[in-house]
Amino acid sequence: MTAYWHNFFRKHGAALSVFLLASVGFWIFMMIILPQAFMLDFSLRANVPPPKWGTDAHHYTAEHYRYMLYGSAQSTDSYNFVDLSVFARTILAAIFVTLIDLALCYPVAYYLAHAATGGWRRLMVLSLIVPFWVNELLRAFAFKIMFGSNGIINNALMWAGAIDQPYDFIRNSVALYSGLSYAYILLMIFPIYNAVESLDRNQIEAARDLGSPWWRIHKRVVIPHAKPGITSGCTMVFMLTAGALAAPQILGGPSSLWFTQIIYQAFNQAGNWARGSAYAIILLIVCILFVLFMMRVFKVKLGEIAR
Amino acid sequence: MSADVQLHDVWIRFGEFVAAREANIHIREGEFFSFLGPSGCGKTTLLRAVSGFLEPSRGRVLIGGRDMAGIGPNKRPTALIFQNLALFPLMTVWENITFALEVRGAGKAARRKKADELLELIALPGQGEKMVSELSGGQRQRVAIARALAAEPDVLLLDEPLSALDLKLRQHMRTELRAIQQRVGITFIYITHDQGEALTMSDHVAVMSQGVIEQVGDGNTIYNRPESAFVASFVGENNLFSGAVAEAGEEYVTVDTPAGRLRARHARRNGKGQLAAGEPAFVFVRPESLKFAGAAASSESARPLGNRISARIHQQEFEGNLWQVFCGVEGSDKPVKLSMVNDGESIGHAPGEEVTLGFNADLTVALPQGELAAE
Ligand SMILES: Nc1ncnc2c1ncn2[C@@H]1O[C@H](COP(=O)(O)OP(=O)(O)O)[C@@H](O)[C@H]1O
Ligand SMILES: [Mg+2]
C-alpha cells in the first residue's frame, strides 16, 4: 500500500497528486458521504420544526422506520398497507421496466457492435443520443401528449379501426412504463454495447462453425461475455427507475403512486423531513440489497461491472 | 468419414479488390493439403469460402461432390481452427471440446465420455476441468484441435494454427498434427506462410501470391520444379540471375546473363514450355547446387558442372553442419550464396579470393521474368 502511494506520487508529481487526492476526496466526502450522513441522521430523529433542531426535542428515535411498517409510531397492530404496497409496486415496476429495457437494448447493442458498419452505425448511435438532448420534463410531457386521449397514438389506432373509444394509456400505466423505459434506454444500451463489442468476433464464428444456431450462440458465448455489461445496465436502470420522480409525477395515472412521490410528499407537503429521510433511506437500502442479491444469483462480481 | 474438396473457378471480390481469382483446385479426400503464401495473399479468404463464412463472387465450392452454394458454416461438414484459436474463455476445457455435441443435444454423460476420449487423443488426459486460461499455448492449440474434431467433420480447416507458438513447440506440433491427421484419416486443409510447415506436413501444397494460385504439387515438385518466378523465389532459397533467352529448346534453354551464358532446364507449365528466344528470363539455382569448380573438385562431382561463373568470395559463415559462402558476381547486386556440407575439412578458400563456381544445368531452372517474393 505504501509502495502504491509512493508510486502514485512519483508518477504524477506532488502538486498533481495532492490535487487529485483532494478533489476525489472532496467529491466522495461532500457529495456522497456527507449528504447521506445528514439524511441518515435526520431519519433517526424526532420530527420537529427547524427552530428546535439541536434541542432535546430533536432526540434519536426509530419511529419513522416503524411508521413505514405499521402506519403508526406506537402501535404494531396493523401493517401500513398503503405505503408498503406502493413500495412493493414501485420495486416490481422498476424490475419490469428494467426487463423491458433489457429486451429492447440487448438486440440493438448487439447489432451496433457486431453487425452494423461505418456510416450506418454512426447514424444509429446519433439517433439514439440526440433525443436525449431534450430535457427530462419536456420528454415526459411529450409522452403525456402522445398517449393522451386525443394524442397521436389514440388517433392513429382509431383511424386504423383497431379501437373505437380512446384507450386510457395514462390510467393503465402504459404511458408511465413507456416513458420510464425510454428515459433510461441509453444507460442500458451503452454498457451492453461496450461489453459485446469487446467480444472476439471469431468466437461467434467458431460457435457457428461448430453448428450452433443463433440463439445458442447468444446463450453460451455472447451473453456470458456481456454479463458484466448487462448487470451494470440493469443496475443503473433499476436504481434510476425506482428513484424516478418526474416521469411518475407527470405520466402516472391518478391512482398509481410511485414511492418517490410519497417521499416527496413527506418532505414538501407534510413537512416531515424525518419521515421523508427514513423512507428515502429504506428505498436506497432495499435497492442496493436487491441489486447485490441479483448479482449473487447471476454470479457477477462487483469488480467486473466496473470494467 | 472424409471428403474431397473442389474449387471450380472461384473468384472472391471485396468491392473492387480481388482477393482470390480463378482458383481451380481438387483436394483429395484424406489428404493433408496446404495453402502456402505470404501474408495477405488471400489464404484465409479462400478458407472462409470453403468453411462457408463467405460466398464466392463467382465459381463453385464442392465438398464430397456436393455444391455448397447457400449452405451456411453451421451446416457444412467442415470445422475451422481459427488463427487465434477462438476458444471459449468462459467454458472449461471439456465444455469447449464438446461444444459441437452440446449443440446437437447430446447428454452430459455422452459429452463427458467424448471429452475424455479426445483429451486422450491430444495427450491432455484429466485436464478437462481446467479453464482455457490455465493452459499453455501448446495445450490450447491441442484443445482447439480437439474441439474441431469433436464435430466429426469430413474436412478440417486450419488457419495458421501454429503461428503463435515458439519455434520448438511449432516443430513438435507439426509432427503431432500430421500424426493426428493420419489417425483420424480426414482431409486437412492447412494454411501457412511458413514453407517449412507446408513442405514437411503436406501431401500437396498450393503456392499462392496476390490471390492467384501459382502452382499445386507435392513438396518435392514445388521445391525442385517451380513453375513461376514467384514459387522459385518464395519456396526455399534461390540465387537469381536475370538475362535474355539465347536459345529455347524443349528440355533446356540457354540464357545470356551478365555473369555469362547459362544453361538451364526449361520450366514447363501445363505441359508447355514457357520461354522463347529473345525473351527476358530469370535463371534460378539453389545454394546447395553451387560448387567450387576447382580442378580437383570437378572430377569428384557426380554431375557435370556445365555452368561456370567467376566470383569473388565476400564472406563465409560456419553453421556447424553447413558452410555458407557469399560471393560477388558480375551483374548481381545481391551476393550469390553457396552452401556446402561440412565434411570436417576447411572449404579451401578465403574471403577476397577469386573463384569459379560451377553448377549443373539439370539443377538450374529458367523461368519467365515475373513477380518475386519479398525478402
Ligand atoms: N472482409 C474483407 N473486406 C475487404 N478486404 C478484405 C476482407 N477480408 C480480407 N480482405 C483483403 O483480402 C486480402 C487477403 O486477405 P487474407 O485472405 O486474410 O490473407 P492471408 O490469410 O493470406 O494473410 C487482404 O489484402 C485483405 O486486406
Ligand atoms: Mg490469414
PDB file of N, CA, C and O in Angstrom, chain B residues 271-302:
ATOM      1  N   GLY B 271       2.351 -28.587 -69.324  1.00  0.00           N
ATOM      2  CA  GLY B 271       2.910 -29.347 -70.429  1.00  0.00           C
ATOM      3  C   GLY B 271       3.585 -28.511 -71.498  1.00  0.00           C
ATOM      4  O   GLY B 271       4.170 -29.060 -72.423  1.00  0.00           O
ATOM      5  N   LYS B 272       3.513 -27.193 -71.373  1.00  0.00           N
ATOM      6  CA  LYS B 272       4.112 -26.362 -72.421  1.00  0.00           C
ATOM      7  C   LYS B 272       5.326 -25.614 -71.885  1.00  0.00           C
ATOM      8  O   LYS B 272       5.356 -25.210 -70.724  1.00  0.00           O
ATOM      9  N   GLY B 273       6.314 -25.425 -72.755  1.00  0.00           N
ATOM     10  CA  GLY B 273       7.456 -24.596 -72.394  1.00  0.00           C
ATOM     11  C   GLY B 273       6.992 -23.156 -72.255  1.00  0.00           C
ATOM     12  O   GLY B 273       6.007 -22.749 -72.861  1.00  0.00           O
ATOM     13  N   GLN B 274       7.697 -22.401 -71.405  1.00  0.00           N
ATOM     14  CA  GLN B 274       7.226 -21.044 -71.131  1.00  0.00           C
ATOM     15  C   GLN B 274       8.094 -19.964 -71.763  1.00  0.00           C
ATOM     16  O   GLN B 274       7.791 -18.788 -71.634  1.00  0.00           O
ATOM     17  N   LEU B 275       9.203 -20.371 -72.430  1.00  0.00           N
ATOM     18  CA  LEU B 275      10.147 -19.366 -72.907  1.00  0.00           C
ATOM     19  C   LEU B 275      10.407 -19.497 -74.399  1.00  0.00           C
ATOM     20  O   LEU B 275      10.319 -20.595 -74.963  1.00  0.00           O
ATOM     21  N   ALA B 276      10.726 -18.367 -75.028  1.00  0.00           N
ATOM     22  CA  ALA B 276      11.123 -18.380 -76.433  1.00  0.00           C
ATOM     23  C   ALA B 276      12.356 -17.497 -76.571  1.00  0.00           C
ATOM     24  O   ALA B 276      12.614 -16.642 -75.708  1.00  0.00           O
ATOM     25  N   ALA B 277      13.119 -17.717 -77.630  1.00  0.00           N
ATOM     26  CA  ALA B 277      14.362 -16.969 -77.816  1.00  0.00           C
ATOM     27  C   ALA B 277      14.094 -15.473 -77.815  1.00  0.00           C
ATOM     28  O   ALA B 277      13.088 -15.017 -78.360  1.00  0.00           O
ATOM     29  N   GLY B 278      14.993 -14.715 -77.160  1.00  0.00           N
ATOM     30  CA  GLY B 278      14.868 -13.260 -77.132  1.00  0.00           C
ATOM     31  C   GLY B 278      14.096 -12.736 -75.944  1.00  0.00           C
ATOM     32  O   GLY B 278      14.197 -11.560 -75.603  1.00  0.00           O
ATOM     33  N   GLU B 279      13.331 -13.605 -75.267  1.00  0.00           N
ATOM     34  CA  GLU B 279      12.519 -13.132 -74.137  1.00  0.00           C
ATOM     35  C   GLU B 279      13.368 -12.962 -72.886  1.00  0.00           C
ATOM     36  O   GLU B 279      14.352 -13.665 -72.687  1.00  0.00           O
ATOM     37  N   PRO B 280      12.977 -12.033 -72.018  1.00  0.00           N
ATOM     38  CA  PRO B 280      13.680 -11.912 -70.740  1.00  0.00           C
ATOM     39  C   PRO B 280      13.391 -13.136 -69.868  1.00  0.00           C
ATOM     40  O   PRO B 280      12.297 -13.708 -69.960  1.00  0.00           O
ATOM     41  N   ALA B 281      14.366 -13.536 -69.068  1.00  0.00           N
ATOM     42  CA  ALA B 281      14.174 -14.719 -68.236  1.00  0.00           C
ATOM     43  C   ALA B 281      14.942 -14.575 -66.933  1.00  0.00           C
ATOM     44  O   ALA B 281      15.868 -13.770 -66.827  1.00  0.00           O
ATOM     45  N   PHE B 282      14.492 -15.332 -65.934  1.00  0.00           N
ATOM     46  CA  PHE B 282      15.236 -15.466 -64.688  1.00  0.00           C
ATOM     47  C   PHE B 282      15.826 -16.868 -64.657  1.00  0.00           C
ATOM     48  O   PHE B 282      15.145 -17.831 -65.008  1.00  0.00           O
ATOM     49  N   VAL B 283      17.077 -16.951 -64.214  1.00  0.00           N
ATOM     50  CA  VAL B 283      17.687 -18.266 -64.010  1.00  0.00           C
ATOM     51  C   VAL B 283      17.878 -18.446 -62.506  1.00  0.00           C
ATOM     52  O   VAL B 283      18.413 -17.556 -61.841  1.00  0.00           O
ATOM     53  N   PHE B 284      17.356 -19.572 -61.975  1.00  0.00           N
ATOM     54  CA  PHE B 284      17.473 -19.824 -60.546  1.00  0.00           C
ATOM     55  C   PHE B 284      18.362 -21.033 -60.295  1.00  0.00           C
ATOM     56  O   PHE B 284      18.249 -22.044 -60.991  1.00  0.00           O
ATOM     57  N   VAL B 285      19.227 -20.902 -59.292  1.00  0.00           N
ATOM     58  CA  VAL B 285      19.998 -22.075 -58.865  1.00  0.00           C
ATOM     59  C   VAL B 285      20.130 -22.031 -57.346  1.00  0.00           C
ATOM     60  O   VAL B 285      20.359 -20.974 -56.752  1.00  0.00           O
ATOM     61  N   ARG B 286      19.890 -23.176 -56.723  1.00  0.00           N
ATOM     62  CA  ARG B 286      19.862 -23.224 -55.254  1.00  0.00           C
ATOM     63  C   ARG B 286      21.278 -23.199 -54.689  1.00  0.00           C
ATOM     64  O   ARG B 286      22.211 -23.727 -55.315  1.00  0.00           O
ATOM     65  N   PRO B 287      21.455 -22.652 -53.493  1.00  0.00           N
ATOM     66  CA  PRO B 287      22.797 -22.567 -52.887  1.00  0.00           C
ATOM     67  C   PRO B 287      23.470 -23.936 -52.787  1.00  0.00           C
ATOM     68  O   PRO B 287      24.683 -24.037 -52.994  1.00  0.00           O
ATOM     69  N   GLU B 288      22.675 -24.988 -52.522  1.00  0.00           N
ATOM     70  CA  GLU B 288      23.288 -26.306 -52.358  1.00  0.00           C
ATOM     71  C   GLU B 288      23.689 -26.924 -53.697  1.00  0.00           C
ATOM     72  O   GLU B 288      24.400 -27.935 -53.736  1.00  0.00           O
ATOM     73  N   SER B 289      23.258 -26.318 -54.819  1.00  0.00           N
ATOM     74  CA  SER B 289      23.644 -26.843 -56.126  1.00  0.00           C
ATOM     75  C   SER B 289      24.922 -26.193 -56.656  1.00  0.00           C
ATOM     76  O   SER B 289      25.477 -26.629 -57.658  1.00  0.00           O
ATOM     77  N   LEU B 290      25.347 -25.138 -56.002  1.00  0.00           N
ATOM     78  CA  LEU B 290      26.575 -24.454 -56.429  1.00  0.00           C
ATOM     79  C   LEU B 290      27.800 -25.178 -55.870  1.00  0.00           C
ATOM     80  O   LEU B 290      27.797 -25.624 -54.730  1.00  0.00           O
ATOM     81  N   LYS B 291      28.827 -25.290 -56.690  1.00  0.00           N
ATOM     82  CA  LYS B 291      30.085 -25.927 -56.234  1.00  0.00           C
ATOM     83  C   LYS B 291      31.256 -25.035 -56.600  1.00  0.00           C
ATOM     84  O   LYS B 291      31.176 -24.238 -57.545  1.00  0.00           O
ATOM     85  N   PHE B 292      32.335 -25.212 -55.854  1.00  0.00           N
ATOM     86  CA  PHE B 292      33.587 -24.596 -56.295  1.00  0.00           C
ATOM     87  C   PHE B 292      34.128 -25.437 -57.436  1.00  0.00           C
ATOM     88  O   PHE B 292      34.317 -26.645 -57.289  1.00  0.00           O
ATOM     89  N   ALA B 293      34.333 -24.834 -58.598  1.00  0.00           N
ATOM     90  CA  ALA B 293      34.751 -25.611 -59.757  1.00  0.00           C
ATOM     91  C   ALA B 293      36.259 -25.570 -59.912  1.00  0.00           C
ATOM     92  O   ALA B 293      36.786 -25.231 -60.961  1.00  0.00           O
ATOM     93  N   GLY B 294      36.989 -25.887 -58.833  1.00  0.00           N
ATOM     94  CA  GLY B 294      38.439 -26.011 -58.927  1.00  0.00           C
ATOM     95  C   GLY B 294      38.783 -27.275 -59.701  1.00  0.00           C
ATOM     96  O   GLY B 294      37.906 -28.108 -59.960  1.00  0.00           O
ATOM     97  N   ALA B 295      40.049 -27.424 -60.049  1.00  0.00           N
ATOM     98  CA  ALA B 295      40.471 -28.589 -60.832  1.00  0.00           C
ATOM     99  C   ALA B 295      40.144 -29.887 -60.120  1.00  0.00           C
ATOM    100  O   ALA B 295      39.613 -30.828 -60.705  1.00  0.00           O
ATOM    101  N   ALA B 296      40.398 -29.909 -58.777  1.00  0.00           N
ATOM    102  CA  ALA B 296      40.176 -31.131 -58.023  1.00  0.00           C
ATOM    103  C   ALA B 296      38.693 -31.415 -57.836  1.00  0.00           C
ATOM    104  O   ALA B 296      38.237 -32.540 -58.023  1.00  0.00           O
ATOM    105  N   ALA B 297      37.957 -30.360 -57.504  1.00  0.00           N
ATOM    106  CA  ALA B 297      36.554 -30.539 -57.145  1.00  0.00           C
ATOM    107  C   ALA B 297      35.733 -31.117 -58.290  1.00  0.00           C
ATOM    108  O   ALA B 297      34.891 -31.971 -58.083  1.00  0.00           O
ATOM    109  N   SER B 298      35.995 -30.650 -59.496  1.00  0.00           N
ATOM    110  CA  SER B 298      35.105 -31.011 -60.597  1.00  0.00           C
ATOM    111  C   SER B 298      35.116 -32.513 -60.882  1.00  0.00           C
ATOM    112  O   SER B 298      34.097 -33.090 -61.234  1.00  0.00           O
ATOM    113  N   SER B 299      36.255 -33.134 -60.682  1.00  0.00           N
ATOM    114  CA  SER B 299      36.330 -34.553 -61.005  1.00  0.00           C
ATOM    115  C   SER B 299      35.530 -35.406 -60.022  1.00  0.00           C
ATOM    116  O   SER B 299      35.011 -36.443 -60.384  1.00  0.00           O
ATOM    117  N   GLU B 300      35.389 -34.933 -58.770  1.00  0.00           N
ATOM    118  CA  GLU B 300      34.640 -35.700 -57.780  1.00  0.00           C
ATOM    119  C   GLU B 300      33.138 -35.593 -57.980  1.00  0.00           C
ATOM    120  O   GLU B 300      32.385 -36.435 -57.536  1.00  0.00           O
ATOM    121  N   SER B 301      32.712 -34.528 -58.579  1.00  0.00           N
ATOM    122  CA  SER B 301      31.289 -34.240 -58.648  1.00  0.00           C
ATOM    123  C   SER B 301      30.559 -35.267 -59.513  1.00  0.00           C
ATOM    124  O   SER B 301      31.021 -35.660 -60.569  1.00  0.00           O
ATOM    125  N   ALA B 302      29.396 -35.705 -59.016  1.00  0.00           N
ATOM    126  CA  ALA B 302      28.619 -36.707 -59.720  1.00  0.00           C
ATOM    127  C   ALA B 302      28.060 -36.155 -61.025  1.00  0.00           C
ATOM    128  O   ALA B 302      28.026 -36.829 -62.038  1.00  0.00           O
TER     129      ALA B 302
END
